[in-house]
mmCIF file of C-alpha atoms in Angstrom:
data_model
loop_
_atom_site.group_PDB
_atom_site.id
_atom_site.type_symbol
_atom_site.label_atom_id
_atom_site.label_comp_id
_atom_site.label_asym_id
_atom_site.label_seq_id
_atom_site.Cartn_x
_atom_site.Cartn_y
_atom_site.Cartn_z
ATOM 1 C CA UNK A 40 85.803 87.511 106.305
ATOM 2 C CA UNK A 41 88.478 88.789 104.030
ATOM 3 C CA UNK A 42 90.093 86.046 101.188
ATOM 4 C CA UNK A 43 93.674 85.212 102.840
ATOM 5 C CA UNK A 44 96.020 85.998 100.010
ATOM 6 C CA UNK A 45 98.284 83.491 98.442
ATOM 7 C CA UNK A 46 101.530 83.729 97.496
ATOM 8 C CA UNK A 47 102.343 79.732 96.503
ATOM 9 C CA UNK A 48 100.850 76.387 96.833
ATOM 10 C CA UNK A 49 102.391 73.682 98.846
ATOM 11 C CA UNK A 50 100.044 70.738 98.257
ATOM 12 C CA UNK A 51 102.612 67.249 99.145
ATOM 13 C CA UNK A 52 100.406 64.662 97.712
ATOM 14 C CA UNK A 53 100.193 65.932 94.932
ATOM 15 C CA UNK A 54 103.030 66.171 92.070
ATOM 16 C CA UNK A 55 104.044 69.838 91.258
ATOM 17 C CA UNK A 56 103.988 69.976 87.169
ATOM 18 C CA UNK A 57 105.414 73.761 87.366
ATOM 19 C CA UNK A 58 105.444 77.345 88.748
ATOM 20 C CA UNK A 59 104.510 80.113 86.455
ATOM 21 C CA UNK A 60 104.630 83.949 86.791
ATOM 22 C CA UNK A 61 100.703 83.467 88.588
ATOM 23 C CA UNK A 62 99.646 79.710 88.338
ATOM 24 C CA UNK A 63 101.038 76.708 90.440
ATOM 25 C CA UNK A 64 100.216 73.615 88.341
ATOM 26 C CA UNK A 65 99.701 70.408 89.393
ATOM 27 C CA UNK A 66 100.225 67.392 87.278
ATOM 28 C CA UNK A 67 97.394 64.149 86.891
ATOM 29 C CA UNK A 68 98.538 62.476 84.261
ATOM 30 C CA UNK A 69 96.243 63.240 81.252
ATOM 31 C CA UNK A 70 95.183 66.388 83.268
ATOM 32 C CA UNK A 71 96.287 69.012 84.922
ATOM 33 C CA UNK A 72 94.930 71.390 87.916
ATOM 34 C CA UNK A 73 95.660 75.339 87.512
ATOM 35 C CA UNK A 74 95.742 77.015 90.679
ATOM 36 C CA UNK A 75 95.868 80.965 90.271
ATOM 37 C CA UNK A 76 97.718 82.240 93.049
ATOM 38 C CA UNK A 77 97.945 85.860 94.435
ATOM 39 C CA UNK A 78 101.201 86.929 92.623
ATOM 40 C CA UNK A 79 101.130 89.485 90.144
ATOM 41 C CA UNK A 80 103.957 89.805 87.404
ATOM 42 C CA UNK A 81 105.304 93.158 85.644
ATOM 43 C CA UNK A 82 107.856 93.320 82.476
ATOM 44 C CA UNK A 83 108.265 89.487 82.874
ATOM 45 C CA UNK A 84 109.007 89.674 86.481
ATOM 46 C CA UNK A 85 107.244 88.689 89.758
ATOM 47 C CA UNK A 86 107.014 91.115 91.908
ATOM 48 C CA UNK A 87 107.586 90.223 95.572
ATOM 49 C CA UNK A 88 104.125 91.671 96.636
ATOM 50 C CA UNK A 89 100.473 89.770 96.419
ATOM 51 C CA UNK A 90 96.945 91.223 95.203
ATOM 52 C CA UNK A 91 94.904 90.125 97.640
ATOM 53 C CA UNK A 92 91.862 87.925 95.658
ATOM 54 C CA UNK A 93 94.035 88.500 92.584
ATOM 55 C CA UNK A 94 93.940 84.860 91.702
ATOM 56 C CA UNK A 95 89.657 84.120 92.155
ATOM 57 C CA UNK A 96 89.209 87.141 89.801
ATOM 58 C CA UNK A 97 91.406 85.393 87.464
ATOM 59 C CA UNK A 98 89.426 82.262 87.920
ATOM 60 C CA UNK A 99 86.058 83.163 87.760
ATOM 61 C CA UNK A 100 86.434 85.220 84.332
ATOM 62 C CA UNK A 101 88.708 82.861 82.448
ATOM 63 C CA UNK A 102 85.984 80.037 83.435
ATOM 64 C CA UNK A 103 83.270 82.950 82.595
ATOM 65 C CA UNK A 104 85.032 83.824 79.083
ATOM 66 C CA UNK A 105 85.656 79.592 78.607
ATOM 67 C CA UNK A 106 82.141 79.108 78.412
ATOM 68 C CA UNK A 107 80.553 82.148 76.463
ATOM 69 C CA UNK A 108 83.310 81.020 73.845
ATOM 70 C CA UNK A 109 82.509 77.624 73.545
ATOM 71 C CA UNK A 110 80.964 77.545 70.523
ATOM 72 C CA UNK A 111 83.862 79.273 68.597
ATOM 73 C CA UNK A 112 86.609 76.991 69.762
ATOM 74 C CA UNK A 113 86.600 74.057 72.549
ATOM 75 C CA UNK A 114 88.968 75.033 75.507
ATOM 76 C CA UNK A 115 90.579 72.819 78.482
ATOM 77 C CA UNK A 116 88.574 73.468 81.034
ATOM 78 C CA UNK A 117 86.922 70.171 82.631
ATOM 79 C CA UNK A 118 85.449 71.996 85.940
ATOM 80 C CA UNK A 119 85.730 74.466 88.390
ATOM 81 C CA UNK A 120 84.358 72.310 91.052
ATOM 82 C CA UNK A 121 86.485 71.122 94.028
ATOM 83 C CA UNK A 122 84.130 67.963 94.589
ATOM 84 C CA UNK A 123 84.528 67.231 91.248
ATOM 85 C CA UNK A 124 88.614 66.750 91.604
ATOM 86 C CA UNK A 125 90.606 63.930 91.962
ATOM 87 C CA UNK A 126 90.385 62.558 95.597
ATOM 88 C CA UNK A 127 94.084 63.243 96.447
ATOM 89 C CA UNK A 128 92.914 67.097 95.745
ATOM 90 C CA UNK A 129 90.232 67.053 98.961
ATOM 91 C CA UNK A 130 92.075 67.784 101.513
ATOM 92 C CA UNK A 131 93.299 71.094 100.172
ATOM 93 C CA UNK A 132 89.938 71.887 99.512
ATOM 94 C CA UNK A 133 89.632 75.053 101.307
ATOM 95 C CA UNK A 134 92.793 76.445 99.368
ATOM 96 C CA UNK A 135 91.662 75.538 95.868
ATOM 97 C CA UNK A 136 87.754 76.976 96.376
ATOM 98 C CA UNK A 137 87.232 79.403 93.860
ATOM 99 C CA UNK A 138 91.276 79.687 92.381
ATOM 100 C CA UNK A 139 91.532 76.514 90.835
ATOM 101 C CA UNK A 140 90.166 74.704 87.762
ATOM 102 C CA UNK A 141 90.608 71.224 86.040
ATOM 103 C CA UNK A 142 91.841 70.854 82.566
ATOM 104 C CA UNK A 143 92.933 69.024 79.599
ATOM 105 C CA UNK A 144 96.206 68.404 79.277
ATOM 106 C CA UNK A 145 97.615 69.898 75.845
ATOM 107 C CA UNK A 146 101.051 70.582 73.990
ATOM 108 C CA UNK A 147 100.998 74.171 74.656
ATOM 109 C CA UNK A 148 101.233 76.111 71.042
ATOM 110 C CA UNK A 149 105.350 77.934 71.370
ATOM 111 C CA UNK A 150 103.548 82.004 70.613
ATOM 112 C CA UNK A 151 101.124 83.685 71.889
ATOM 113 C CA UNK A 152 98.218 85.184 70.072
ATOM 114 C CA UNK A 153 97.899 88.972 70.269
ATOM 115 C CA UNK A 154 95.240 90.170 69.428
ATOM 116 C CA UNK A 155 95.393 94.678 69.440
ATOM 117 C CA UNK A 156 91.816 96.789 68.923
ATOM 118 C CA UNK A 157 93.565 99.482 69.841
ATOM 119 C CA UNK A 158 97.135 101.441 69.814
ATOM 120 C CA UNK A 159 98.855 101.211 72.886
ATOM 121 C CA UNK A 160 101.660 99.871 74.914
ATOM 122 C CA UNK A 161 104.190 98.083 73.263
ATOM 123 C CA UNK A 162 102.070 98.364 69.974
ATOM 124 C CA UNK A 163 102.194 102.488 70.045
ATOM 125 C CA UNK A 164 105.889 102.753 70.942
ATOM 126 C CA UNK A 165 106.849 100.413 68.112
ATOM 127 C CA UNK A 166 104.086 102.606 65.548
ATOM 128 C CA UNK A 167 106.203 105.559 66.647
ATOM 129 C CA UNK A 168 109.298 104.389 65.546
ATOM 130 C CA UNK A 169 108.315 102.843 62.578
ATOM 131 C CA UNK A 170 105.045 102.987 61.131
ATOM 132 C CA UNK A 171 103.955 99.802 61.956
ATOM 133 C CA UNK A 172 102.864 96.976 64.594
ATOM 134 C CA UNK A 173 104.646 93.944 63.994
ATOM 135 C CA UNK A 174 105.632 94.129 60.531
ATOM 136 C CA UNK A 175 101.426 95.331 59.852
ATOM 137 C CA UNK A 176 102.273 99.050 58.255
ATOM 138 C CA UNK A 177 99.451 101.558 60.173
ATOM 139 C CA UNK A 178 98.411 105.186 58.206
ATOM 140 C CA UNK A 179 100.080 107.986 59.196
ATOM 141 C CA UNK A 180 99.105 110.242 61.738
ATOM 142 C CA UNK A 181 97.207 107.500 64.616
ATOM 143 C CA UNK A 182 96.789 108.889 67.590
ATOM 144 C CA UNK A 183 97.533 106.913 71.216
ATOM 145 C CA UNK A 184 94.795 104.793 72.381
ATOM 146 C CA UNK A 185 92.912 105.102 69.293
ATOM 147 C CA UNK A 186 90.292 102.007 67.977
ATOM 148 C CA UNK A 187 91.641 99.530 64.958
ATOM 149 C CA UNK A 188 89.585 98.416 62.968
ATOM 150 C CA UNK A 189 89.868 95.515 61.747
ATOM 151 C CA UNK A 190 91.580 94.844 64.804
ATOM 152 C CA UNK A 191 95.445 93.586 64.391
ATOM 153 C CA UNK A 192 96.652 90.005 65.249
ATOM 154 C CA UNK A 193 100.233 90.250 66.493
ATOM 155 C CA UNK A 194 101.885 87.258 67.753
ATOM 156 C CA UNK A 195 105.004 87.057 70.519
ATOM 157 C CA UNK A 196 107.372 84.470 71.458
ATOM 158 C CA UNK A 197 107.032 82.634 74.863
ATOM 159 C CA UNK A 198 109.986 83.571 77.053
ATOM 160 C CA UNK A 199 111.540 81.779 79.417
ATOM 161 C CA UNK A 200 110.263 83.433 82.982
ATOM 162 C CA UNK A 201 112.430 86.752 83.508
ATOM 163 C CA UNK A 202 112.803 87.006 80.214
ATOM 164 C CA UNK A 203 110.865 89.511 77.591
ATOM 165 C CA UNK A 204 108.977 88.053 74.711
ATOM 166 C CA UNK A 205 109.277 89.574 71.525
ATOM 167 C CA UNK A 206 106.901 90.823 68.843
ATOM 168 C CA UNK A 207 107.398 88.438 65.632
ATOM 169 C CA UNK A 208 105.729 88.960 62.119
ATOM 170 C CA UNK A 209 102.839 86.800 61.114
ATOM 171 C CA UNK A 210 104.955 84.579 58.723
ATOM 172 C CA UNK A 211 107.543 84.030 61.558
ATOM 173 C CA UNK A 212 104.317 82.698 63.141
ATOM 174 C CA UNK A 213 103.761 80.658 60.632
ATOM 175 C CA UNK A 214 107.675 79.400 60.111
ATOM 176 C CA UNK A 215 106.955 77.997 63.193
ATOM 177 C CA UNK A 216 103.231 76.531 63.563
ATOM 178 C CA UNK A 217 102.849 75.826 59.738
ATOM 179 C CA UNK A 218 100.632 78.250 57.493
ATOM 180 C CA UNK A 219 97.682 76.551 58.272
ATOM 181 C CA UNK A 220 97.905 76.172 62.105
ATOM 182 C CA UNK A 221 98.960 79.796 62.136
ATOM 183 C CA UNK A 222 95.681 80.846 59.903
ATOM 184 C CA UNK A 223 93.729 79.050 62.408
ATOM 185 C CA UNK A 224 95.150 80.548 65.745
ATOM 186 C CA UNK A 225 95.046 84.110 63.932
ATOM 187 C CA UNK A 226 91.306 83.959 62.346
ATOM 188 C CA UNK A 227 90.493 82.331 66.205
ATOM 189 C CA UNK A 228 92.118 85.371 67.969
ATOM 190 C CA UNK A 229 90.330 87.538 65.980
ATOM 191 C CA UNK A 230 87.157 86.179 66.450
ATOM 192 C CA UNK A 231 87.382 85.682 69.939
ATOM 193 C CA UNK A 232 89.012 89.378 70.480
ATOM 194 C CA UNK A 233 85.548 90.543 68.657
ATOM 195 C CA UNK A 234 82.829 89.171 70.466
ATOM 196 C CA UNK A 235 84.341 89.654 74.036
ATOM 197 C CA UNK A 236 85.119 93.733 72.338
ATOM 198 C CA UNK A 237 81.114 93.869 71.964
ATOM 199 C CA UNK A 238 80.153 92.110 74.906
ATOM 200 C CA UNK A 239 82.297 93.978 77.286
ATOM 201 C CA UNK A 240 81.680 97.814 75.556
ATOM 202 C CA UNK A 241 78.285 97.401 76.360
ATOM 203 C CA UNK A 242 79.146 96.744 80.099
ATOM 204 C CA UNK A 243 81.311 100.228 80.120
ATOM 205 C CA UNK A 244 84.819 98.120 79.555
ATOM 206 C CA UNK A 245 86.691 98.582 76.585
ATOM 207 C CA UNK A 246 89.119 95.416 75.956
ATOM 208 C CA UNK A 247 92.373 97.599 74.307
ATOM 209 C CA UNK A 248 93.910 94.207 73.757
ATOM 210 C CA UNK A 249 94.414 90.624 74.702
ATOM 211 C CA UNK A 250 96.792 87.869 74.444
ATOM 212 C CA UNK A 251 95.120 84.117 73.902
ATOM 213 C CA UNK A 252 97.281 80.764 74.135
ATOM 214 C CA UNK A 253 95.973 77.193 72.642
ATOM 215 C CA UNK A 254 97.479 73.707 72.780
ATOM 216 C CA UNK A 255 96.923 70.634 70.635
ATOM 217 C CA UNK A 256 94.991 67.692 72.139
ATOM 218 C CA UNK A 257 95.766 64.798 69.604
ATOM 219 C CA UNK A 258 94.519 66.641 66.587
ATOM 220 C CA UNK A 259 92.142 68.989 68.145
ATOM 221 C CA UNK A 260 93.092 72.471 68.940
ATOM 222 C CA UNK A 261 92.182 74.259 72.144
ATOM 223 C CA UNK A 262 92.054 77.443 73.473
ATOM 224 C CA UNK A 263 94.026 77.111 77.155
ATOM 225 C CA UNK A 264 95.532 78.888 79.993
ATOM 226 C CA UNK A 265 93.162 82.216 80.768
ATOM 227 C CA UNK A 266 91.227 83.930 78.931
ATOM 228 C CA UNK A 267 90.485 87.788 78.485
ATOM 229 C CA UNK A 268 91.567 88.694 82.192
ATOM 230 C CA UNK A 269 92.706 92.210 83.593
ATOM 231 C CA UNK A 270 96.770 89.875 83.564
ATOM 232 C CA UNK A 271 96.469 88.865 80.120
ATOM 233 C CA UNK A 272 94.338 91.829 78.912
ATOM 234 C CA UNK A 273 94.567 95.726 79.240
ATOM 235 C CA UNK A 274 90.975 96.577 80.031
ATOM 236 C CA UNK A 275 89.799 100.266 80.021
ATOM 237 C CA UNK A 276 86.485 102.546 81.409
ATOM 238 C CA UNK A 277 84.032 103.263 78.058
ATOM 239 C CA UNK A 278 83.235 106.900 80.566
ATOM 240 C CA UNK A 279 87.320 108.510 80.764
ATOM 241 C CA UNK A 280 88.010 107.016 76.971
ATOM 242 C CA UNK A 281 89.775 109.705 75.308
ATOM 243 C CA UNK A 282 92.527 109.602 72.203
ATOM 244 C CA UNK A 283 95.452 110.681 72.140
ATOM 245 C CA UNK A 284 96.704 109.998 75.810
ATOM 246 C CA UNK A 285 97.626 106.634 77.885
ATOM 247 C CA UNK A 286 93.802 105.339 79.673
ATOM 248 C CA UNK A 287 93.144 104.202 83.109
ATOM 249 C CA UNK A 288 92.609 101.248 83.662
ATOM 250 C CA UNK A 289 91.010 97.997 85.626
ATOM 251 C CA UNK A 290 94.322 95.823 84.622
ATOM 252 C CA UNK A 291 98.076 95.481 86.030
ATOM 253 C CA UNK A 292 98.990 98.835 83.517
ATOM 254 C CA UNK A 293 98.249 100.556 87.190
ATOM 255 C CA UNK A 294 100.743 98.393 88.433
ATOM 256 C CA UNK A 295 103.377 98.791 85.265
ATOM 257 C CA UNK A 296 102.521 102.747 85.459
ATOM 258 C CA UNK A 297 103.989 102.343 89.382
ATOM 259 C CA UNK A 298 106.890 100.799 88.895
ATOM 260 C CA UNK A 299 107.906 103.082 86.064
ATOM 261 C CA UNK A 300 107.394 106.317 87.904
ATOM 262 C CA UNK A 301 109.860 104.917 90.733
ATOM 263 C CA UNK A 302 112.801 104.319 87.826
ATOM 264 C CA UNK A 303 112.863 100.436 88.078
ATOM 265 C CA UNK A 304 115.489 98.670 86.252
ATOM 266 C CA UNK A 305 112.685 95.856 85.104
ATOM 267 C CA UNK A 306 114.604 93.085 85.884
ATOM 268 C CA UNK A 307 114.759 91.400 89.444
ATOM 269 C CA UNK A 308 114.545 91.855 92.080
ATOM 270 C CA UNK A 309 111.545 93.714 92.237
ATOM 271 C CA UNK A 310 110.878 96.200 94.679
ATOM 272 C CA UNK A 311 107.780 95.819 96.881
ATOM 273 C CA UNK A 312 104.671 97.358 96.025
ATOM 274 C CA UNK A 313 103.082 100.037 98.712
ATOM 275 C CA UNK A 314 99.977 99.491 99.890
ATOM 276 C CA UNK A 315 98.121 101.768 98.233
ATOM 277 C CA UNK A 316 99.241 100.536 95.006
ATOM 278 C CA UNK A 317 98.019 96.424 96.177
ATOM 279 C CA UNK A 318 94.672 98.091 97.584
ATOM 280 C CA UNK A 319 93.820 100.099 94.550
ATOM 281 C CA UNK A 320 95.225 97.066 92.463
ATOM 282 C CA UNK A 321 92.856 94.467 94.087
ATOM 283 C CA UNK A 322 89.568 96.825 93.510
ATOM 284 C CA UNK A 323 90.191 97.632 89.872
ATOM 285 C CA UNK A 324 90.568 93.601 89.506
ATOM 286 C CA UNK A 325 86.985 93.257 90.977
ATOM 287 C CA UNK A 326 85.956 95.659 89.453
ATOM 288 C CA UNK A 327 86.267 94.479 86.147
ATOM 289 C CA UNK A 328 84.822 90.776 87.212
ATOM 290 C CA UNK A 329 81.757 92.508 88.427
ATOM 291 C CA UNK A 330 81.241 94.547 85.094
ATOM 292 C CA UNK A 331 81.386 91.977 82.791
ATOM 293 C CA UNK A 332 80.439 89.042 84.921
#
């Protein structure tokens, strides 16, 4: 029996907190329960069209990526398990099996942490133009797609929905968090970025890059949101790597790749996606969770 694919949540009892580009979230007081739906975003826009078990995929790595990371830095996540909800939560049961998690409630950190092992996307056009990633000056003469080491941490603004965030400098990170919040997030990133890079190259993935959120708890700081997914990550085969040339990939960049060969203006409304483009979309998602999970 195929997963039905959802597009939004509609649970009454319970009190929506907010809709983001993927994730309906639902508010109980000192917690809060993610539900990743179906929806996939592109250039900061939701695209009209689902990915058909888009949002379990999501699920079951950020939960698998919460606990190998554990011992680096504590996250939100409470549970995964639907028995284990609140009560008013049971009688959506069915919809939230395997999409949804518990968490923490934090005050959500205002950038998110970039973390880039290698040159590509944003990161490669800006290199082009200038010589550097994010105000980080790069030798001369990189080629597309090729490894950094050390890898860079490159921080962004979080935009509004429909809106672009923007590449900011480390100490515009730190004019904002403080300079020793923004040490922590960075040498965090970093870390993080490097063990999932090992684990996931020896299961024929290469993680180009990946973006990591945290939130304060009281005083504590957590990691939050997902984690090292094929939405927040671009993940590429170890067996077609090759410098010099834009990858294939197991992440939305299939999706991004789309849209720009059909001359899309990036901003909405977005055109629908063909069904090729969902079907191919959906198997390079599970794809990657049966890889590395």
């Amino acid at each position: 029996m195929t997963e039905p694919v959802v597009h939004y949540t509609e649970f009454p009892d319970l009190a929506l907190y907010a809709r983001g580009k993927v994730r309906d979230i639902y508010d109980f007081g000192d917690r809060l329960l993610l539900v990743a739906t179906d929806r996939i975003s592109a250039f900061d826009v939701v695209l009209p069209t689902a990915i058909p078990g888009k949002g379990s995929v999501l699920t079951a790595l950020s939960a698998f990526w919460f606990q190998m990371t554990a011992d680096l830095v504590p996250n939100h996540l409470i549970t995964t398990k639907v028995e284990a909800y609140p009560k008013a939560c049971q009688p959506y049961r069915e919809k939230l099996e395997g999409r949804s998690m518990l968490v923490r409630k934090t005050k959500p950190l205002p950038i998110e942490c970039i973390v880039r092992g290698y040159l590509s996307g944003s990161g490669w056009a800006e290199y082009k133009k200038t010589g550097a990633v994010c105000g980080i000056p790069l030798p001369a003469g990189l080629l597309e797609s090729c490894r950094l080491d050390p890898p860079l941490f490159t921080p962004s603004t979080k935009a509004e929905q429909g809106a672009h965030d923007a590449n900011i400098t480390f100490d515009e990170a730190a004019a904002q968090l403080g300079l020793e919040l923004a040490e922590r997030v960075r040498d965090l990133s970093l870390a993080l970025y490097e063990r999932a890079r090992a684990y996931a190259l020896e299961r024929g993935i290469i993680i180009a890059d990946t973006k990591f959120e945290f939130g304060l708890l009281d005083d504590s700081l957590l990691l939050i949101d997902e984690v090292l997914t094929p939405d927040s990550s671009r993940f590429w085969p170890c067996d077609t790597y090759a410098p010099d040339r834009s990858q294939p990939s197991f992440d939305k960049q299939f999706v991004r790749d789309y849209l720009k060969s059909i001359a899309w203006e990036m901003k909405a409304p977005a055109p629908e996606l063909p069904c090729e483009i969902v079907e191919r979309t959906s198997e390079k998602y599970r794809e990657a969770l049966r890889r590395l999970t």
